[in-house]
Coordinates of C-alpha atoms and ligand atoms in Angstrom, one line a residue:
X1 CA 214.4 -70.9 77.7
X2 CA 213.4 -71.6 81.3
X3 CA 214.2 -68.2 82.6
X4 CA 212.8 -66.2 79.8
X5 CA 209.7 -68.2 81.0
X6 CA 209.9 -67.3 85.1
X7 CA 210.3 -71.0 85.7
X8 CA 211.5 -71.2 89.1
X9 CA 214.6 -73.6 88.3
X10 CA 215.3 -75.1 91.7
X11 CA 211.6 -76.1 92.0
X12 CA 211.3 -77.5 88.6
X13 CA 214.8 -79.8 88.0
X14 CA 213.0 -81.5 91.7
X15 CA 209.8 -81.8 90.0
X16 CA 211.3 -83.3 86.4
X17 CA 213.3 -85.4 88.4
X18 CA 210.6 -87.1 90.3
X19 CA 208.5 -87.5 87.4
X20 CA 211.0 -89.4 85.9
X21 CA 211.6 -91.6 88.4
X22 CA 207.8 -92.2 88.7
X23 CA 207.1 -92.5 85.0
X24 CA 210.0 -95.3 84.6
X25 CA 208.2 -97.2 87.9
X26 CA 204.9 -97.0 86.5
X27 CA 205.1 -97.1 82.4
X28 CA 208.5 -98.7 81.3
X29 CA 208.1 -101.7 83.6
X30 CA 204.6 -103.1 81.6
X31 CA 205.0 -105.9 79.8
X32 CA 204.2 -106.6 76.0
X33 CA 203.6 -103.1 75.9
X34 CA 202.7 -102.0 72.1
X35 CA 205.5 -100.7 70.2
X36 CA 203.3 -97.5 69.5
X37 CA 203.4 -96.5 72.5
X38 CA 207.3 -95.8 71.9
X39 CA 206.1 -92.2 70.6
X40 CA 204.2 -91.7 74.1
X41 CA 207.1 -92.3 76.2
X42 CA 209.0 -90.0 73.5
X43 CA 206.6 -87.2 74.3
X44 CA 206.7 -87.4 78.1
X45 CA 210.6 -87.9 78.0
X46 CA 210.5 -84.5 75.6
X47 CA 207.4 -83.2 77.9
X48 CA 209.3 -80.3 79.4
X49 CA 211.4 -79.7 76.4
X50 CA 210.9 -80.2 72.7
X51 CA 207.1 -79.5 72.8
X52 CA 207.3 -76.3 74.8
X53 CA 210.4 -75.4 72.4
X54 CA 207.9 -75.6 69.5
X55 CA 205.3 -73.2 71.7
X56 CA 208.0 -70.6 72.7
X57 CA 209.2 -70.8 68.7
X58 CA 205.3 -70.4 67.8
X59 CA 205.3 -67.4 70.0
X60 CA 208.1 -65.6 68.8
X61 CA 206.5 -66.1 65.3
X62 CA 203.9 -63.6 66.8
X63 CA 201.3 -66.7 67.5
X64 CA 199.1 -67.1 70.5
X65 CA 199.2 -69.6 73.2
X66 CA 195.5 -70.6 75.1
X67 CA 195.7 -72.6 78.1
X68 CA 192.3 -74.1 79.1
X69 CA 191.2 -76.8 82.3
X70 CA 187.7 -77.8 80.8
X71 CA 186.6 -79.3 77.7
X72 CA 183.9 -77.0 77.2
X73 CA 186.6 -74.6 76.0
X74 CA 186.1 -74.7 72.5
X75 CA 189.2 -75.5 70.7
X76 CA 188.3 -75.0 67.1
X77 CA 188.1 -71.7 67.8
X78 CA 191.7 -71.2 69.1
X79 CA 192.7 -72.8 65.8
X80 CA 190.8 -71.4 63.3
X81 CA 192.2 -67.9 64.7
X82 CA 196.0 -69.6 64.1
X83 CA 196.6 -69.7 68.2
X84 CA 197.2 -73.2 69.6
X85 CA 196.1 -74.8 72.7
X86 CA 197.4 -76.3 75.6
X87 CA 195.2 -78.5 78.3
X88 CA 196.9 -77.2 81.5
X89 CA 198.0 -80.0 84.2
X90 CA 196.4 -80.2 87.1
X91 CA 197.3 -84.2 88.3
X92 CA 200.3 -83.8 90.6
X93 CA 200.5 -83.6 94.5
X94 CA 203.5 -81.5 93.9
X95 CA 202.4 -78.3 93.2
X96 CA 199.4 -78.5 96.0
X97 CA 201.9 -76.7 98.8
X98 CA 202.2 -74.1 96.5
X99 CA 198.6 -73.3 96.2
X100 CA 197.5 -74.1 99.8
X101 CA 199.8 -70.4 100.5
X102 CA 197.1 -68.6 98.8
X103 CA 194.2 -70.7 98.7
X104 CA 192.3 -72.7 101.3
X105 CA 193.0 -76.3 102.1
X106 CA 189.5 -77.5 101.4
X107 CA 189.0 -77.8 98.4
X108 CA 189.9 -80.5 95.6
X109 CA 193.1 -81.0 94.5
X110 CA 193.0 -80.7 91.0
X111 CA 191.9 -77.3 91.4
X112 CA 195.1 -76.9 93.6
X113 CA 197.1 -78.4 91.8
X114 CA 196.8 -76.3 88.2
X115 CA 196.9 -73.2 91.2
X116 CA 200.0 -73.9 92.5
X117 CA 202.0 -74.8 89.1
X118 CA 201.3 -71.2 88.1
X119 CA 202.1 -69.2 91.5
X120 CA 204.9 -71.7 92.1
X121 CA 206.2 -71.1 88.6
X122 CA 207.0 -74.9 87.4
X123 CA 204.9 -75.2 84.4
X124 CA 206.0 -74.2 81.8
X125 CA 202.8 -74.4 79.6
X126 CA 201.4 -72.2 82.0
X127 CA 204.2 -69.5 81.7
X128 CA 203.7 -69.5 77.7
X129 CA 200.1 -69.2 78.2
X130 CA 198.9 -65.7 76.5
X131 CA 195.7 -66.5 77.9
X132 CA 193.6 -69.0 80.1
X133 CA 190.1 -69.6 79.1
X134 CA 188.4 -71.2 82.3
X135 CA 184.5 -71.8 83.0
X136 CA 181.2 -71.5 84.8
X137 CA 181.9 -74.9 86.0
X138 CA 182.1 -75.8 89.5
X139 CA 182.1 -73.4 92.2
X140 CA 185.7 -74.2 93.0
X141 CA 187.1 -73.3 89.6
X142 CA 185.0 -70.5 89.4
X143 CA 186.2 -68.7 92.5
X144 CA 189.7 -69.7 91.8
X145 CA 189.5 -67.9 88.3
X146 CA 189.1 -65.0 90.0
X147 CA 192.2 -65.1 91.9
X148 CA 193.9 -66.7 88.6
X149 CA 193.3 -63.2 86.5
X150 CA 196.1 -61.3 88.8
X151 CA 198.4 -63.9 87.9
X152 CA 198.0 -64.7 84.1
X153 CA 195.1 -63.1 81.7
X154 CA 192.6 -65.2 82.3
X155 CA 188.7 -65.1 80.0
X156 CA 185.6 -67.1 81.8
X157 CA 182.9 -68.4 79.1
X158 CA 179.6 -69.1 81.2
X159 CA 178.6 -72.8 80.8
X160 CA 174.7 -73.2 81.3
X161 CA 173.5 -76.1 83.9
X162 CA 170.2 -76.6 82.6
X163 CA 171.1 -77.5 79.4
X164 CA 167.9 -79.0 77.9
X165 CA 165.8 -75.5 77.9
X166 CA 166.4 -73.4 74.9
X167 CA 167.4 -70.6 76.8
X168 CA 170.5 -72.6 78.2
X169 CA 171.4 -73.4 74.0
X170 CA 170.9 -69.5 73.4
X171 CA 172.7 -68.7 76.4
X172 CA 175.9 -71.1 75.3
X173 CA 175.8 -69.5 71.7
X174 CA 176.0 -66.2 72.9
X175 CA 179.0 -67.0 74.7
X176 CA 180.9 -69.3 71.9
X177 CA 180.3 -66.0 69.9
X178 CA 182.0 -64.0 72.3
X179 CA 184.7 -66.2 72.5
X180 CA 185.1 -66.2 68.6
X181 CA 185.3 -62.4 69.3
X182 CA 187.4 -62.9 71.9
X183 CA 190.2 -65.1 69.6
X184 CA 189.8 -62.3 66.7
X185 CA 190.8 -60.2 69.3
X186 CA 193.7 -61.5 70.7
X187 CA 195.2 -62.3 67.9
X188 CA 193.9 -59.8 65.3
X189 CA 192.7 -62.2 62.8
X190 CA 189.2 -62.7 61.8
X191 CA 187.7 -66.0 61.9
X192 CA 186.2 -67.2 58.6
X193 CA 184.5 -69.8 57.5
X194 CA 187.3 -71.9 56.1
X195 CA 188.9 -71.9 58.2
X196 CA 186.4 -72.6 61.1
X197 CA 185.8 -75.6 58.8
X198 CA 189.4 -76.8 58.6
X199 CA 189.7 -76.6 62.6
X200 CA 186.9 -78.6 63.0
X201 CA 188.1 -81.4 60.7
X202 CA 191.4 -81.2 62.4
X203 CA 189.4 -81.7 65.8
X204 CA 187.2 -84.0 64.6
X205 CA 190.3 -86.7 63.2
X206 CA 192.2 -86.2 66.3
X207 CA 188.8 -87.3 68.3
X208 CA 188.8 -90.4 65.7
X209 CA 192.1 -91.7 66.4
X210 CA 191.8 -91.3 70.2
X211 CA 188.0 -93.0 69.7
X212 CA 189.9 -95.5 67.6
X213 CA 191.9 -96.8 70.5
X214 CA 189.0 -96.8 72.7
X215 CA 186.8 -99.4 70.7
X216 CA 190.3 -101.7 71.0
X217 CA 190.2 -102.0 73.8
X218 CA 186.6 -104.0 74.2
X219 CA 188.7 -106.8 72.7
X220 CA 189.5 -109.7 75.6
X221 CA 192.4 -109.2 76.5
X222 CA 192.8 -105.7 75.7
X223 CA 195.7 -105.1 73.3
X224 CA 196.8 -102.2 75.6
X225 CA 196.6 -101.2 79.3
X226 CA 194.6 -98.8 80.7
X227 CA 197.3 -97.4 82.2
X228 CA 198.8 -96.3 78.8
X229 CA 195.5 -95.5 76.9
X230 CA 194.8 -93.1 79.8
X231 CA 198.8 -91.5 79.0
X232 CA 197.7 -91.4 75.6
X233 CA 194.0 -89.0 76.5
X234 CA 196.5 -87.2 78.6
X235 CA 199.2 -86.4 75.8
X236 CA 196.0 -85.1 73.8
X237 CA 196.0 -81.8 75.6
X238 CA 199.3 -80.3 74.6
X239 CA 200.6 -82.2 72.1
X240 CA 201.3 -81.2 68.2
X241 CA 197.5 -82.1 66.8
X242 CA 198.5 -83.0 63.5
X243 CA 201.5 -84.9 64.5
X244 CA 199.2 -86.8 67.9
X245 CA 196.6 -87.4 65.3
X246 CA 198.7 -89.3 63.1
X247 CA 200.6 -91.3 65.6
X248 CA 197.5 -92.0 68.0
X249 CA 196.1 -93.6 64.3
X250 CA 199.4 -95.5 64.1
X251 CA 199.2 -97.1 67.7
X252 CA 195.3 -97.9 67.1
X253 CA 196.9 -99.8 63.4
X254 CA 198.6 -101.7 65.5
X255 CA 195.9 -102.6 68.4
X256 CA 193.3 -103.6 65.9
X257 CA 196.0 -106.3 64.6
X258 CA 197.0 -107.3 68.1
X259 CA 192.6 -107.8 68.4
X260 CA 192.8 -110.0 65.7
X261 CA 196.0 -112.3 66.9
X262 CA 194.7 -112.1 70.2
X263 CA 197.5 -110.0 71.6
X264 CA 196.6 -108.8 74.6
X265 CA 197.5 -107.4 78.1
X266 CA 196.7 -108.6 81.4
X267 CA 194.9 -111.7 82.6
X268 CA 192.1 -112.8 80.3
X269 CA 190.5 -114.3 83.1
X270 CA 190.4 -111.7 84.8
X271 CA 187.4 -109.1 85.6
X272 CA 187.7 -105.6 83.7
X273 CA 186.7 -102.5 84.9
X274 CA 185.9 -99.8 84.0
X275 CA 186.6 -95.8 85.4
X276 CA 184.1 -93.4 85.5
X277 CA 183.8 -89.8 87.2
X278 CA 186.1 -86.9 87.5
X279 CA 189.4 -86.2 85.3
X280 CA 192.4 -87.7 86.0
X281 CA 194.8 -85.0 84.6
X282 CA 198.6 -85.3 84.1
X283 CA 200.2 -86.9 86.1
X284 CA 197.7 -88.7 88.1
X285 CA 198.2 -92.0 87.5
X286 CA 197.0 -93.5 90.6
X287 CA 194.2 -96.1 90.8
X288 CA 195.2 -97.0 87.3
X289 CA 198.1 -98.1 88.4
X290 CA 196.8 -99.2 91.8
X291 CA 194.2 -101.5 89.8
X292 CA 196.2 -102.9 87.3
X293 CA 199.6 -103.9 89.5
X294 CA 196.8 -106.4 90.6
X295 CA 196.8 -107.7 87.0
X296 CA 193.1 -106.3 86.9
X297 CA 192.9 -104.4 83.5
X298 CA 190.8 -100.9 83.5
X299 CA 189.2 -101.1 80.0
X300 CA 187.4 -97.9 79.7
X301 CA 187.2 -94.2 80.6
X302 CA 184.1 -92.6 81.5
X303 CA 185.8 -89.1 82.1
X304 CA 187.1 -86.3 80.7
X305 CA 190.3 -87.5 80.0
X306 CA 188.9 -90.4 78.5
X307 CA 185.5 -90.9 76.7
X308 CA 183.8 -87.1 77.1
X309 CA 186.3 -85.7 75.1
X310 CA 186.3 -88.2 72.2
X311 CA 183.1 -89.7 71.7
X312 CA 181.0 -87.1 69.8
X313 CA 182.7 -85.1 66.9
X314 CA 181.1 -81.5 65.5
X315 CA 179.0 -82.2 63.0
X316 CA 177.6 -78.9 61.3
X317 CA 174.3 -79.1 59.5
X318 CA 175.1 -76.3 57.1
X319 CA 177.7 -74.2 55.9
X320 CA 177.3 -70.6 57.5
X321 CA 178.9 -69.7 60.2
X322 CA 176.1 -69.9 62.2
X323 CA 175.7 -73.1 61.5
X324 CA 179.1 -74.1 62.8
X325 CA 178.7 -72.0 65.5
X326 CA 175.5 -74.0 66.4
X327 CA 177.2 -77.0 65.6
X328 CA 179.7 -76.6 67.9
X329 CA 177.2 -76.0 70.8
X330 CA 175.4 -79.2 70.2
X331 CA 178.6 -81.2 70.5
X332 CA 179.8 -79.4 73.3
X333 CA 176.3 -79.6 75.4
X334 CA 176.8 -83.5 75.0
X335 CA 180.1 -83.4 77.1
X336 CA 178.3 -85.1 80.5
X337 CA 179.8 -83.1 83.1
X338 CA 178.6 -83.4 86.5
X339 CA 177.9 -80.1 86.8
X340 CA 174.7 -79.9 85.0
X341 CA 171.6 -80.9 86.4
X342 CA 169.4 -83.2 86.1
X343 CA 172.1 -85.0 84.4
X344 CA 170.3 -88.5 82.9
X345 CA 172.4 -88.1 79.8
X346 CA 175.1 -89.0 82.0
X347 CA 174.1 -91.7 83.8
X348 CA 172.8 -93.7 81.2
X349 CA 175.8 -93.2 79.1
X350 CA 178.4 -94.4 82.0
X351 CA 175.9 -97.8 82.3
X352 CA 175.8 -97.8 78.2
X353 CA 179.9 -97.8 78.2
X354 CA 180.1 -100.3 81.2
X355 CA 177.4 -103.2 78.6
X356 CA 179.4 -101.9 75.7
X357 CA 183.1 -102.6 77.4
X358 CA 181.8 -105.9 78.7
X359 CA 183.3 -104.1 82.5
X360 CA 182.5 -106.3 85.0
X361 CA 182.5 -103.5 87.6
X362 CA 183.1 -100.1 87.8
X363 CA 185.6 -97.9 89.7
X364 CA 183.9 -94.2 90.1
X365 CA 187.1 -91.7 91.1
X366 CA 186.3 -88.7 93.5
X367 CA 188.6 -86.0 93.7
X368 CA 188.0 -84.8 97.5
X369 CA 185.8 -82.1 97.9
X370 CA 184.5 -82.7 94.5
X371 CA 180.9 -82.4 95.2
X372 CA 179.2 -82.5 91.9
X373 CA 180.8 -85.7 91.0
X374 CA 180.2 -87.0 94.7
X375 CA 176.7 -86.4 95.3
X376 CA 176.1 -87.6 91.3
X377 CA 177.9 -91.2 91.9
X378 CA 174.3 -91.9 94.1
X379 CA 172.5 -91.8 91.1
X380 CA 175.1 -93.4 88.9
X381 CA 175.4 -96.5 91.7
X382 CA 171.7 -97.4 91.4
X383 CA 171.4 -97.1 87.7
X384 CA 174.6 -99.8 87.6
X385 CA 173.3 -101.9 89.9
X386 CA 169.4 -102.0 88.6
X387 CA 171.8 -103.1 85.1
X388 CA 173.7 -105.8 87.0
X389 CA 177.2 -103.7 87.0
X390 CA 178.7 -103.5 90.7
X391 CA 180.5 -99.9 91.5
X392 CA 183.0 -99.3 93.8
X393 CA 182.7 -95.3 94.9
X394 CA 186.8 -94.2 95.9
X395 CA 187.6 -90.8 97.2
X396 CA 191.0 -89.7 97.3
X397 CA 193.2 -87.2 96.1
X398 CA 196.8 -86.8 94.6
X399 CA 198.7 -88.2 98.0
X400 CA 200.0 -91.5 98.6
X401 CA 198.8 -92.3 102.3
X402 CA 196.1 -93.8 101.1
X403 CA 197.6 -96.4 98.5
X404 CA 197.7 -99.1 100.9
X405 CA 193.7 -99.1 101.5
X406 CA 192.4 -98.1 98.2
X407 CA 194.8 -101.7 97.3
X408 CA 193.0 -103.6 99.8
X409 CA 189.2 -102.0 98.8
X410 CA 190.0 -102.8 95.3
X411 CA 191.0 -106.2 95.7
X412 CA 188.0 -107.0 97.7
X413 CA 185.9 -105.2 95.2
X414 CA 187.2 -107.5 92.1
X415 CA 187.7 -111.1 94.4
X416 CA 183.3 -111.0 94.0
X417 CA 183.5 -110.0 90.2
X418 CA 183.0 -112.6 87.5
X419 CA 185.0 -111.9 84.3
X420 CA 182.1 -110.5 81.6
X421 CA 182.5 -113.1 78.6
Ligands
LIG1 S1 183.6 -80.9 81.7 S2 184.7 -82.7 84.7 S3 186.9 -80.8 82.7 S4 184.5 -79.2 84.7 S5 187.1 -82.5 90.0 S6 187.7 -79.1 89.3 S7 184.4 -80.5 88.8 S8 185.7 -80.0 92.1 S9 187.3 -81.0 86.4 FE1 185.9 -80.9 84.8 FE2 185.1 -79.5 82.6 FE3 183.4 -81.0 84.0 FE4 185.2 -82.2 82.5 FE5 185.6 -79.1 90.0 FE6 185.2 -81.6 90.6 FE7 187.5 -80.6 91.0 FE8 186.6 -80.9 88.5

């Protein structure tokens, strides 16, 4: 299966191997870990096997494969035209060498990193992609996109940065219609209402489940660790939907009753904090773990691997299909991505989440050379502070020379925070 998919072997037993290693360090040593998150550890054991068995059998069946970086990508539309899709990784340092052959050094690593899994030929999502959908994002991804197309197929949707005018709305319609066209395309089936409708609710349940565990985890002590509810937003993107949605409701059974016995993680006396700013994509697990091997738990994302993609389902106001189309414009203009401007939405909505997750402080994650999200963490700071919420701004990227002082910082940082009662 691996050479029918140009994996580069050698390259990806090193890369499986490390992962292991780092996975068992990070995840199986937690204590009182929930017993749902058995299927989680399943998935990542089976991450480079079973799952991309069950895309390579789905492509022999003649199906369509749609990798995608952004959540602005909309993925009811890859379903209701029978394709599936897969959120491509972008989280580990390992791949970075890779890209830094083609690209230039400068620029932020989770750019590199998805990059250099494809040119370096150890992802295997990436190899059974038919298609990448990227976006009018950031100027990085933009550009890279560019290079990306001589590599793998690869279809940019324009994102509007003004989003509040109407010609930014008619602007994003126009190109979620395209991309409808686009899907009917590729895989030769038209999209109809139905079955727009039945991707949305599929969508729309998986959101609930994943929002689910989210409000579990405002309980004192949380009933799970950041650490895994961040695994579980990660397994989101390329997992079985159906088969996530069901166990993600399973795991959130079973936090609500640890809420009510006052099962919990971590140190109740403890302060909580909460993340905010860019994505921390497979498998970047590195302030979480950082914060919490201090017994500190992180009880809320404000990310896109974390609250942007859950909190706001689609929610058509009539049954044509302009109306869904419309629908699914609105939800997807609420996403608060740094990248538009000005971006208030945002900023009230990461102090909103910090009062709603009782956090006693807030840990806002730069990805080097992310400017949006760097020069936008001004504006955040202030609004935190005028509501009482200290922030503690880290810039870093997917290496490990910088463990030792991010430690130190964050220690400092949560030695003056009271616990939020
Ligand atoms: S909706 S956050 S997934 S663009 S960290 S690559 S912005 S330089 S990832 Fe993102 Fe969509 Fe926005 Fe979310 Fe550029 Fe910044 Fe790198 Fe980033």
């Amino acid at each position: 299966m691996w050479k029918e998919l140009g994996l580069n072997l050698e390259k990806h037993d090193v890369l499986l191997n490390a992962l292991g290693t780092i996975y068992g360090d990070l995840f199986l040593t937690q204590k009182n870990r929930p017993t749902g998150m058995q299927y989680f550890d399943f998935v990542i054991s089976e991450v480079h096997g079973l799952r991309i068995k069950e895309l390579v059998d789905r492509k022999k069946a003649g199906k369509k494969i749609i990798g995608a970086f952004c959540l602005y990508v909309p993925e009811e539309l890859v379903y209701a035209s029978d394709a599936t899709m897969v959120g491509l990784c972008g989280g580990a340092d390992f791949s970075i060498p890779d890209a830094e052959a083609v690209l230039p050094r400068n620029i932020c690593p989770l750019i590199k990193s998805f990059f250099g899994f494809k040119v370096g030929g150890t992802c295997p999502y990436f190899n059974s992609c038919d298609m990448v959908v990227g976006e009018t994002t950031c100027d990085g991804k933009k550009k890279v996109y560019e290079i990306l197309d001589d590599y793998v197929p690869t279809y940019v949707m324009e994102i509007p940065h003004k989003i509040d005018t109407p010609q930014a709305k008619a602007l994003w319609l126009a190109e979620v219609k395209q991309f409808k066209s686009k899907m009917e395309e590729m895989t030769g089936k038209v999209i109809e209402k139905d079955s727009l409708k039945d991707a949305i609710r599929l969508i729309n349940a998986k959101r609930a489940a994943m929002k689910r565990v989210s409000e579990t985890r405002k309980g004192s002590p949380p009933p799970i660790s950041g650490l895994d509810a961040l695994l579980v937003n990660q397994v989101s993107f390329y997992d079985d939907v159906p088969r996530f949605t069901q166990k993600t409701n399973e795991l959130a059974d079973e936090l609500e009753k640890r809420n009510r016995q006052g099962n919990g993680v971590g140190d109740k006396n403890k302060p909580r904090l909460m993340f905010s700013g860019c994505p921390m994509a497979i498998p970047n697990w590195k302030l979480h773990s950082i914060i919490e091997s201090m017994g500190v738990p992180v009880v809320a994302e404000e990310s896109c691997i974390g609250s942007r993609y859950f909190t706001d389902p689609v929610e058509p106001k009539g049954d044509s299909m302009d109306s869904l189309l419309e629908a699914l414009v609105s939800k997807y203009s609420k996403i608060s991505c740094a990248c538009f401007t000005p971006n208030k939405e945002r900023v009230s909505k990461v102090v909103d989440m910090a009062k709603d997750f009782k956090a006693s402080g807030v840990v806002y994650n730069v990805l080097q050379y992310c400017h949006a999200y760097n020069i936008e963490s001004i504006k955040v700071e202030k609004a935190l502070k005028a509501a009482g919420v200290p922030m503690l701004k880290i810039e870093t990227d997917y290496g490990s020379e910088d463990v030792e002082q991010i430690r130190t910082r964050v220690e400092a940082f949560t030695e003056m925070l009271h616990p939020v009662r």
